[in-house]
Tab-separated table of N, CA, C and O in Angstrom:
chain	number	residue	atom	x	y	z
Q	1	UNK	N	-5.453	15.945	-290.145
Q	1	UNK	CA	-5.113	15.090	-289.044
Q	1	UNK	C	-5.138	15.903	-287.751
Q	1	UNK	O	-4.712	17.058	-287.751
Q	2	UNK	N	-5.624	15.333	-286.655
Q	2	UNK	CA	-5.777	16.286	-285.272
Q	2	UNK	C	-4.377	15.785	-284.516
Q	2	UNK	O	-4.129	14.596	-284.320
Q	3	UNK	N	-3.795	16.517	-284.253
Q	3	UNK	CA	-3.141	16.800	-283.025
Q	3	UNK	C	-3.055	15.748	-281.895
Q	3	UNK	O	-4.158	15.773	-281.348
Q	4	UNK	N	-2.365	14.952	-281.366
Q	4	UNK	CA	-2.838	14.078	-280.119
Q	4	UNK	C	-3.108	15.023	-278.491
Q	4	UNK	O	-2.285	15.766	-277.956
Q	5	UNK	N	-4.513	14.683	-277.991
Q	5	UNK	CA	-4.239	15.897	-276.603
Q	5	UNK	C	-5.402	17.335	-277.031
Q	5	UNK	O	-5.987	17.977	-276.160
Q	6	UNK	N	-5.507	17.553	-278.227
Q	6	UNK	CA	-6.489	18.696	-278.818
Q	6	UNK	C	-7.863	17.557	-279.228
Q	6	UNK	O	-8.014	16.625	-280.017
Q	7	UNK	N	-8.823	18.353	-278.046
Q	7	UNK	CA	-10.266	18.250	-278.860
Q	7	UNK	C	-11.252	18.709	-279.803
Q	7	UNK	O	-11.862	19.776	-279.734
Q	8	UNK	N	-11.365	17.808	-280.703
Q	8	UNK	CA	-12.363	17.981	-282.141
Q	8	UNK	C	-13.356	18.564	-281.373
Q	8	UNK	O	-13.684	17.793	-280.472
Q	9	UNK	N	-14.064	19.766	-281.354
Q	9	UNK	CA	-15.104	20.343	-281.532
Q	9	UNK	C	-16.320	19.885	-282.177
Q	9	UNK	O	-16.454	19.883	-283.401
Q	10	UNK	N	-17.238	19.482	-281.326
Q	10	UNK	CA	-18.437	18.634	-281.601
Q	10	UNK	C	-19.331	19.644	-282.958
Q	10	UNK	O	-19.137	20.859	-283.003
Q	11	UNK	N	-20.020	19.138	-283.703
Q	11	UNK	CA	-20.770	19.349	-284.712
Q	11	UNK	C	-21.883	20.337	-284.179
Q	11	UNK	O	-22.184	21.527	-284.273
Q	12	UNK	N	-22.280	19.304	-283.631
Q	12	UNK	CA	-24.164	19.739	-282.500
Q	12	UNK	C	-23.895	19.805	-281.157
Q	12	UNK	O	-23.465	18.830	-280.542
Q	13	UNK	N	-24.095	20.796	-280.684
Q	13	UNK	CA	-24.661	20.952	-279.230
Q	13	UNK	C	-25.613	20.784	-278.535
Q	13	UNK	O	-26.433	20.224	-279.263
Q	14	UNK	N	-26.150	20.953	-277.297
Q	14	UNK	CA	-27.688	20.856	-277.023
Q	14	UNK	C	-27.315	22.224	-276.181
Q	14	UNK	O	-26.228	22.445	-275.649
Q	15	UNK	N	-28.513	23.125	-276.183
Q	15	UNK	CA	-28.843	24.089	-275.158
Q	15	UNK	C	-30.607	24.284	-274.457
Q	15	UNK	O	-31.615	23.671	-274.811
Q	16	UNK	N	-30.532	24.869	-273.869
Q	16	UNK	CA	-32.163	24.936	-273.423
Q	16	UNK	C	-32.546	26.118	-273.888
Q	16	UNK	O	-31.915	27.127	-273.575
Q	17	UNK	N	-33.649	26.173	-274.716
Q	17	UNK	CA	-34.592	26.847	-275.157
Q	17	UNK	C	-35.958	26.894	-274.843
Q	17	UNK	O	-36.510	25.799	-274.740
Q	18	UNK	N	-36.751	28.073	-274.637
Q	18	UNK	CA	-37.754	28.653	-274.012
Q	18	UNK	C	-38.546	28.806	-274.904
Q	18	UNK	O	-38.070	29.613	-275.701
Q	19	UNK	N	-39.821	28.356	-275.307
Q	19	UNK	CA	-40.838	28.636	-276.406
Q	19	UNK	C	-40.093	28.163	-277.706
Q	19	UNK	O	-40.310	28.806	-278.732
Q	20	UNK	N	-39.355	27.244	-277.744
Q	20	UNK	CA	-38.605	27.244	-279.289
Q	20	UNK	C	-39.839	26.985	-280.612
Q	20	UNK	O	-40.715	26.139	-280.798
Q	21	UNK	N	-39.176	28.663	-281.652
Q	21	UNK	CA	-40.139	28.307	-282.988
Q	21	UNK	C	-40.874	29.437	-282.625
Q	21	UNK	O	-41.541	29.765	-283.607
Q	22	UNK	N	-41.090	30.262	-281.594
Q	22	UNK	CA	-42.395	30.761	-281.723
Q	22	UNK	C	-41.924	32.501	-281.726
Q	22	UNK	O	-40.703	32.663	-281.727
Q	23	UNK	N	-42.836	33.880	-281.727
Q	23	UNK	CA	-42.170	34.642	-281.554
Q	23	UNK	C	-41.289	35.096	-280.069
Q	23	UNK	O	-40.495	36.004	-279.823
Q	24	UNK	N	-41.790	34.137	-279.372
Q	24	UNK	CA	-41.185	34.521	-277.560
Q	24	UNK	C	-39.967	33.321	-277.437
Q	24	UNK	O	-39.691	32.813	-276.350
Q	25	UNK	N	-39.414	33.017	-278.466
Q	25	UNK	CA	-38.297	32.142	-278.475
Q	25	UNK	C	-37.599	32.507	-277.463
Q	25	UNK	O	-37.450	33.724	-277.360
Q	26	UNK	N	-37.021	31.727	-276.519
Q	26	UNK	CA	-35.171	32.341	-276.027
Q	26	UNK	C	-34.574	31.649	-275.464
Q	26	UNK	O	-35.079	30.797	-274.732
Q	27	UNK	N	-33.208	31.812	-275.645
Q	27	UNK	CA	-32.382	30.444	-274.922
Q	27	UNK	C	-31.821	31.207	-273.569
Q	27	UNK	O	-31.635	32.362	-273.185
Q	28	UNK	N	-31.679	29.978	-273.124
Q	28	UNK	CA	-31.276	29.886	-271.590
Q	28	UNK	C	-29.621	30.613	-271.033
Q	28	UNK	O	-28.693	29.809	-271.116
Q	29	UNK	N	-29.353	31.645	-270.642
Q	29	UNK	CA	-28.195	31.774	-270.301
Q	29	UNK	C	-28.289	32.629	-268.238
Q	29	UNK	O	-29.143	33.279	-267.633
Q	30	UNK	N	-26.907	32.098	-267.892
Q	30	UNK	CA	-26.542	32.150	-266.478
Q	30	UNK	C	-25.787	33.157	-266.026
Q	30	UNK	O	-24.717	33.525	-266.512
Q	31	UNK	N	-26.342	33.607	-265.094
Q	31	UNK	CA	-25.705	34.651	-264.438
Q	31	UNK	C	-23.838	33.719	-263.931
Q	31	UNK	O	-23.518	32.680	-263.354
Q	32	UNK	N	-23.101	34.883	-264.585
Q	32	UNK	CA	-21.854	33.809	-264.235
Q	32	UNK	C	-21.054	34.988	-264.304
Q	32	UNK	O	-21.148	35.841	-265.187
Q	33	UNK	N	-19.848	35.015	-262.832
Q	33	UNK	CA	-20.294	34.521	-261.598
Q	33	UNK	C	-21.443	34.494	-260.755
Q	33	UNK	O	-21.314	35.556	-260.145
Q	34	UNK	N	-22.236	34.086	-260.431
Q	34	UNK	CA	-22.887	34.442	-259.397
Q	34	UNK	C	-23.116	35.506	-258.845
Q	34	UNK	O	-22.131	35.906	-258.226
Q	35	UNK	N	-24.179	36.306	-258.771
Q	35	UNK	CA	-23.935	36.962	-257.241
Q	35	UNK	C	-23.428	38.822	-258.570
Q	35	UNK	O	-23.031	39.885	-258.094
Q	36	UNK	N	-23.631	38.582	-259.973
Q	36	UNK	CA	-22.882	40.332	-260.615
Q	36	UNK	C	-23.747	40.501	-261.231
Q	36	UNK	O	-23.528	40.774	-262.412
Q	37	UNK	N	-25.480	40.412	-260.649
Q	37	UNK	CA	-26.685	41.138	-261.515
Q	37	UNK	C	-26.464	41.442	-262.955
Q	37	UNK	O	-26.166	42.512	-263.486
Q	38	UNK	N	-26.729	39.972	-263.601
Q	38	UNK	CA	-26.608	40.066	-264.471
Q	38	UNK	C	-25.220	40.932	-265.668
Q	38	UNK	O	-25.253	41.282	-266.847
Q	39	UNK	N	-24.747	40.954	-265.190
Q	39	UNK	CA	-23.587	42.062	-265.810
Q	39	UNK	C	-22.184	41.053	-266.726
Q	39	UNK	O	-21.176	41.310	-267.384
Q	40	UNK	N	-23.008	39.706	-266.188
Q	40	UNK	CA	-22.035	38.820	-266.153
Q	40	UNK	C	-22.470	37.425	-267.133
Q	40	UNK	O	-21.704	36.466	-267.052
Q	41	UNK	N	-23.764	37.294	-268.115
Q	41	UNK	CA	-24.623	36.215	-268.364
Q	41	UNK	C	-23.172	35.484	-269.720
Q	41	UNK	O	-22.326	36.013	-270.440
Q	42	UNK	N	-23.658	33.917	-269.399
Q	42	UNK	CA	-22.712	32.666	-270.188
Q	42	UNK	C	-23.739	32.290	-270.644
Q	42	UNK	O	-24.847	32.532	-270.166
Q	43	UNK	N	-23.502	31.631	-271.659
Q	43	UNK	CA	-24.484	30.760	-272.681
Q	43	UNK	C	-24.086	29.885	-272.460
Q	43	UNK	O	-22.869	29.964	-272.627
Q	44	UNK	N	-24.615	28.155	-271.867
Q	44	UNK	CA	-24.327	27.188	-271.852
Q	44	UNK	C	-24.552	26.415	-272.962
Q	44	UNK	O	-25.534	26.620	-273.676
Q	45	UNK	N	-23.743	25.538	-273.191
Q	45	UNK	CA	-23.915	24.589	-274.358
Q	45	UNK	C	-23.295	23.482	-274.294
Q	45	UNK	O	-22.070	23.459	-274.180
Q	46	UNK	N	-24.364	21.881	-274.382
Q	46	UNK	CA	-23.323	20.856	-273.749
Q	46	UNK	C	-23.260	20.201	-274.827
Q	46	UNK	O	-23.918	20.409	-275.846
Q	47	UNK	N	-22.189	19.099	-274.580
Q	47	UNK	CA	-22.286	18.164	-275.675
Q	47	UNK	C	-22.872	16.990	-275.375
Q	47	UNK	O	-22.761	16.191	-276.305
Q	48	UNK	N	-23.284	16.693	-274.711
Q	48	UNK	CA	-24.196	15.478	-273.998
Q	48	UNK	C	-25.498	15.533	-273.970
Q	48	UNK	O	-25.830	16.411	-273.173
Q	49	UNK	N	-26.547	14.939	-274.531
Q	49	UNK	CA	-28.110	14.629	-274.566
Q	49	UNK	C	-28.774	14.823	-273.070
Q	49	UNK	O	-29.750	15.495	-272.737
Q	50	UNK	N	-27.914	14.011	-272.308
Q	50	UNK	CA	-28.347	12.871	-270.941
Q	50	UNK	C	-27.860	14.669	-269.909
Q	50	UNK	O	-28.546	15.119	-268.992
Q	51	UNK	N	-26.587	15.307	-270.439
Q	51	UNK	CA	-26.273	16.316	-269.484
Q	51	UNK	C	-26.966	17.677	-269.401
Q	51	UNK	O	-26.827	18.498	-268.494
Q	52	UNK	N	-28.041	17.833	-270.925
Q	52	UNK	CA	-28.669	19.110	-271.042
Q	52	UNK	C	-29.744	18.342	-270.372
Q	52	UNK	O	-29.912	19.002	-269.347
Q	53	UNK	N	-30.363	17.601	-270.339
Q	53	UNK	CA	-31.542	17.209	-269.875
Q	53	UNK	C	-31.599	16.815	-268.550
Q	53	UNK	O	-32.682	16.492	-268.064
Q	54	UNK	N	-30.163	16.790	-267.635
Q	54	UNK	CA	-30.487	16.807	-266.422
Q	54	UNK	C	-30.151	18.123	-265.928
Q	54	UNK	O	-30.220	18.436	-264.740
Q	55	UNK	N	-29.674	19.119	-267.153
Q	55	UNK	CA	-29.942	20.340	-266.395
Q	55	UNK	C	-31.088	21.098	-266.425
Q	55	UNK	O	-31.409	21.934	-265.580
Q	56	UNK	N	-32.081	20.596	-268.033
Q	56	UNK	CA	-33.239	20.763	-267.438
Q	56	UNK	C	-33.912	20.479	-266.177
Q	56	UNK	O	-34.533	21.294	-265.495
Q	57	UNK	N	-33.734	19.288	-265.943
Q	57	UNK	CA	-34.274	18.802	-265.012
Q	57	UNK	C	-34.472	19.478	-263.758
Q	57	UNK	O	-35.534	19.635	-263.155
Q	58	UNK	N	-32.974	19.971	-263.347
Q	58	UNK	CA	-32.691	20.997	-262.728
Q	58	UNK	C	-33.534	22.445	-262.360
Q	58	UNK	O	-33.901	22.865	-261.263
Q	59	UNK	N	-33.707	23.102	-263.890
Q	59	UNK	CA	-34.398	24.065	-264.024
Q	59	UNK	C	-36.124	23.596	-263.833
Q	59	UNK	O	-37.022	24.421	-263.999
Q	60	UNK	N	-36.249	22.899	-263.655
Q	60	UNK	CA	-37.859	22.533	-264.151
Q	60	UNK	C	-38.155	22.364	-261.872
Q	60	UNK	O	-39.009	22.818	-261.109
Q	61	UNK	N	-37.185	21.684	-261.720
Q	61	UNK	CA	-37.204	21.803	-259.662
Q	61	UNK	C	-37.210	22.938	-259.300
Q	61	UNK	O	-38.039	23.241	-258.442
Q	62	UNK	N	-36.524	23.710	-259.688
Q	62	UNK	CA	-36.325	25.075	-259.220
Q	62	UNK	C	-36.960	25.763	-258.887
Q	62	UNK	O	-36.730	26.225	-257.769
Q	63	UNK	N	-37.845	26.130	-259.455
Q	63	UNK	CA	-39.492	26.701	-259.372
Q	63	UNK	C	-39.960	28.148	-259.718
Q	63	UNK	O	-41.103	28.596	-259.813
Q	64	UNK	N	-38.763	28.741	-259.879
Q	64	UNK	CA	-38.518	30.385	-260.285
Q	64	UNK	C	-38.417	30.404	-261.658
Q	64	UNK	O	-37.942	31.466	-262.061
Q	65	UNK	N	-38.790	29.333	-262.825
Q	65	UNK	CA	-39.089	29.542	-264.321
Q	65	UNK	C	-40.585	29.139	-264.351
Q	65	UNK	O	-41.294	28.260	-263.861
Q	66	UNK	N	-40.733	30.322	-265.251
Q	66	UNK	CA	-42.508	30.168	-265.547
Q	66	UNK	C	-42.082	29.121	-266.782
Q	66	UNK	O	-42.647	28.032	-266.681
Q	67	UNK	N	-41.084	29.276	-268.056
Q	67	UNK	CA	-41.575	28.538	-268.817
Q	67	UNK	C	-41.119	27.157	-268.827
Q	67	UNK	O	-40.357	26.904	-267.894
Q	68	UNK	N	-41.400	26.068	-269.716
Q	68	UNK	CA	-40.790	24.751	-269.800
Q	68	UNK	C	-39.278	24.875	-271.064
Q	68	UNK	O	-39.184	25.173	-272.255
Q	69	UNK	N	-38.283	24.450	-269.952
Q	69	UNK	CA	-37.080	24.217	-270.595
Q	69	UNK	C	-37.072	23.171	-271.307
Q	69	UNK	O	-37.417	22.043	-270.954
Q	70	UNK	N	-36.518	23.644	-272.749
Q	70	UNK	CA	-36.709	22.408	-273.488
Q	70	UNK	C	-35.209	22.493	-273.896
Q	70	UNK	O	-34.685	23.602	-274.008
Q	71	UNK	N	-34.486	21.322	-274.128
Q	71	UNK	CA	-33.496	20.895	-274.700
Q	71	UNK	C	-33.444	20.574	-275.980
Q	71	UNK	O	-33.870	19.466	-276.307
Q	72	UNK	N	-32.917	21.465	-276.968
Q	72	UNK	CA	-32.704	21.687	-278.106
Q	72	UNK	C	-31.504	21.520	-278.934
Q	72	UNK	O	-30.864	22.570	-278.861
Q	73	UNK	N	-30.733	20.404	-279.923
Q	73	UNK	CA	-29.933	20.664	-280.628
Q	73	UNK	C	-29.866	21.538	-281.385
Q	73	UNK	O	-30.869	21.896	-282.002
Q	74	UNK	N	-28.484	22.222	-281.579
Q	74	UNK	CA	-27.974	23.461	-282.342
Q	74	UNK	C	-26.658	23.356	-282.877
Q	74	UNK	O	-25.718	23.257	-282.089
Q	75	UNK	N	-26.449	23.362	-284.164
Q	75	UNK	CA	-25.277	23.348	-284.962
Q	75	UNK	C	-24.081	24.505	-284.076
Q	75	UNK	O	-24.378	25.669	-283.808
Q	76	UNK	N	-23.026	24.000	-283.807
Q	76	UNK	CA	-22.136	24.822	-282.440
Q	76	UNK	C	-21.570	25.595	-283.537
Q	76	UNK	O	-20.771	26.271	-282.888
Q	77	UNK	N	-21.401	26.028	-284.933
Q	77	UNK	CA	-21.232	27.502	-285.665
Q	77	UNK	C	-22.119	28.173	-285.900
Q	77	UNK	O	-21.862	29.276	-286.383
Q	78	UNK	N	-23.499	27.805	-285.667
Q	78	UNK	CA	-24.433	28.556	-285.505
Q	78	UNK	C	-24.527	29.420	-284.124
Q	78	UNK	O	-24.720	30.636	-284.111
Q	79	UNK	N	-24.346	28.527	-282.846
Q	79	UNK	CA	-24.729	28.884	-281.620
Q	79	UNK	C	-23.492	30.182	-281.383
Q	79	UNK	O	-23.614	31.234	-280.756
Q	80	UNK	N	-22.169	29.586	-282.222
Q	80	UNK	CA	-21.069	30.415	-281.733
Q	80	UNK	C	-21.441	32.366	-282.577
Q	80	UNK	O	-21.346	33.480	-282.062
Q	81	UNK	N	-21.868	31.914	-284.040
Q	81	UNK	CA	-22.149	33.225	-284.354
Q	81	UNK	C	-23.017	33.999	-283.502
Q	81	UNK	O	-22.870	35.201	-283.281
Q	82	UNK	N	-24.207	33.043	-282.887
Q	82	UNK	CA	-25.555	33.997	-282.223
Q	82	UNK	C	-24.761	34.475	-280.776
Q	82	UNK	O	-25.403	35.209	-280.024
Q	83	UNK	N	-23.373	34.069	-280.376
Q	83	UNK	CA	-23.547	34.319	-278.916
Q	83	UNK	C	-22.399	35.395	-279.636
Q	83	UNK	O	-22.420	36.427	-278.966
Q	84	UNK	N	-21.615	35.487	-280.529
Q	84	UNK	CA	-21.208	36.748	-280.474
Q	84	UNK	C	-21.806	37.665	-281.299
Q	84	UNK	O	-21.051	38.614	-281.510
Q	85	UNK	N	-23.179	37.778	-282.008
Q	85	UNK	CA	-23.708	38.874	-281.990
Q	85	UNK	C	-24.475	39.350	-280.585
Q	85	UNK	O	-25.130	40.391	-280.560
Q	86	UNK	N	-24.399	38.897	-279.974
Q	86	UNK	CA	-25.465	38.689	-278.714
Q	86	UNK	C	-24.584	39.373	-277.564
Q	86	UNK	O	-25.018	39.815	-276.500
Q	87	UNK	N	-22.910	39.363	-278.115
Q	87	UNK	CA	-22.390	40.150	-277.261
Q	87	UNK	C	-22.009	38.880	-276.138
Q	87	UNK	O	-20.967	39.172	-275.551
Q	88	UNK	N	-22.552	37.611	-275.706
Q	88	UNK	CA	-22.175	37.153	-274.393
Q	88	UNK	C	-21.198	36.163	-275.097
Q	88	UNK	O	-21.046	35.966	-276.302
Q	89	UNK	N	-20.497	35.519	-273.891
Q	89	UNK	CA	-19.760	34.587	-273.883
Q	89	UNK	C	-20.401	32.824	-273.572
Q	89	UNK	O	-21.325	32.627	-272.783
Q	90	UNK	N	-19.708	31.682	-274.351
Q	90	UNK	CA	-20.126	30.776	-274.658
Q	90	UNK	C	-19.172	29.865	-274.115
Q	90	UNK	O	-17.957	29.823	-274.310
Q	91	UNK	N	-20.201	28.839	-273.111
Q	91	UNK	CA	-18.880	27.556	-272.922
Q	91	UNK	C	-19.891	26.397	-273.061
Q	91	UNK	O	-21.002	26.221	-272.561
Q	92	UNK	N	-19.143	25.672	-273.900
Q	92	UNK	CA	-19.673	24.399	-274.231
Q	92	UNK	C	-18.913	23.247	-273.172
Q	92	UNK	O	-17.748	22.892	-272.993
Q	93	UNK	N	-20.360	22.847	-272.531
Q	93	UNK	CA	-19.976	21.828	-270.999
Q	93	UNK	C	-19.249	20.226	-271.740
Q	93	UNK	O	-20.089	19.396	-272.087
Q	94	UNK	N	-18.212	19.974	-271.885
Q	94	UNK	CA	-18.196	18.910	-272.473
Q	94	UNK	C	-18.600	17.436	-271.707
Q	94	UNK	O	-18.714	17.206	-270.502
Q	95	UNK	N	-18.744	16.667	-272.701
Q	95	UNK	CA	-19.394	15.182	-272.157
Q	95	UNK	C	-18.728	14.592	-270.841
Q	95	UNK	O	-17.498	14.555	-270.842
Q	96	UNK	N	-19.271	14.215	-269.935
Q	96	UNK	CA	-18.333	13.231	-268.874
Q	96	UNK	C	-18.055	11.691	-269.033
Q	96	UNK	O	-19.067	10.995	-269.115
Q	97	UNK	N	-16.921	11.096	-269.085
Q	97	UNK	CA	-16.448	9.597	-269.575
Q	97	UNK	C	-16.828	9.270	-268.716
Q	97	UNK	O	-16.784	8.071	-268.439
């Protein structure tokens, strides 16, 4: 039984992935804060279809990515093991009501 006030942790996530499948695979992560050369990269991960894909969208205006961001579901105990072998930190953007 959950808790009233504590959120269930979604199953699947979506993140953006770069070449997904191939050997030049890679997912998308952000300089966060701003502005700490890299010293500082987050792995985004949303729970919303409609919210990874308008942050593609985002990335695809921008004009400083050579490749096409693709929005990819990912099992969120999968994504959580790869971001701590990976060393970075992970926030999953949750859905907006």
């Amino acid at each position: 039984m959950q808790s009233e006030g504590v959120m269930a942790k979604p199953d699947i996530v979506y993140v953006i992935m770069y070449n997904p499948g191939t050997e030049n695979e890679a997912i998308h992560t952000m300089e966060y804060p701003r502005g700490t050369m890299r010293t500082g990269d987050l792995l985004l991960a949303f729970e919303s279809i409609e919210e990874v894909n308008y942050f593609a969208n985002m990335i695809r205006s921008d004009g400083d990515f050579m490749e096409e961001p693709i929005p990819t579901p990912t099992p969120l105990i999968q994504l959580e093991m790869a971001s701590q072998q990976m060393g970075l930190p992970m926030k999953v953007v949750p859905a907006s009501s």
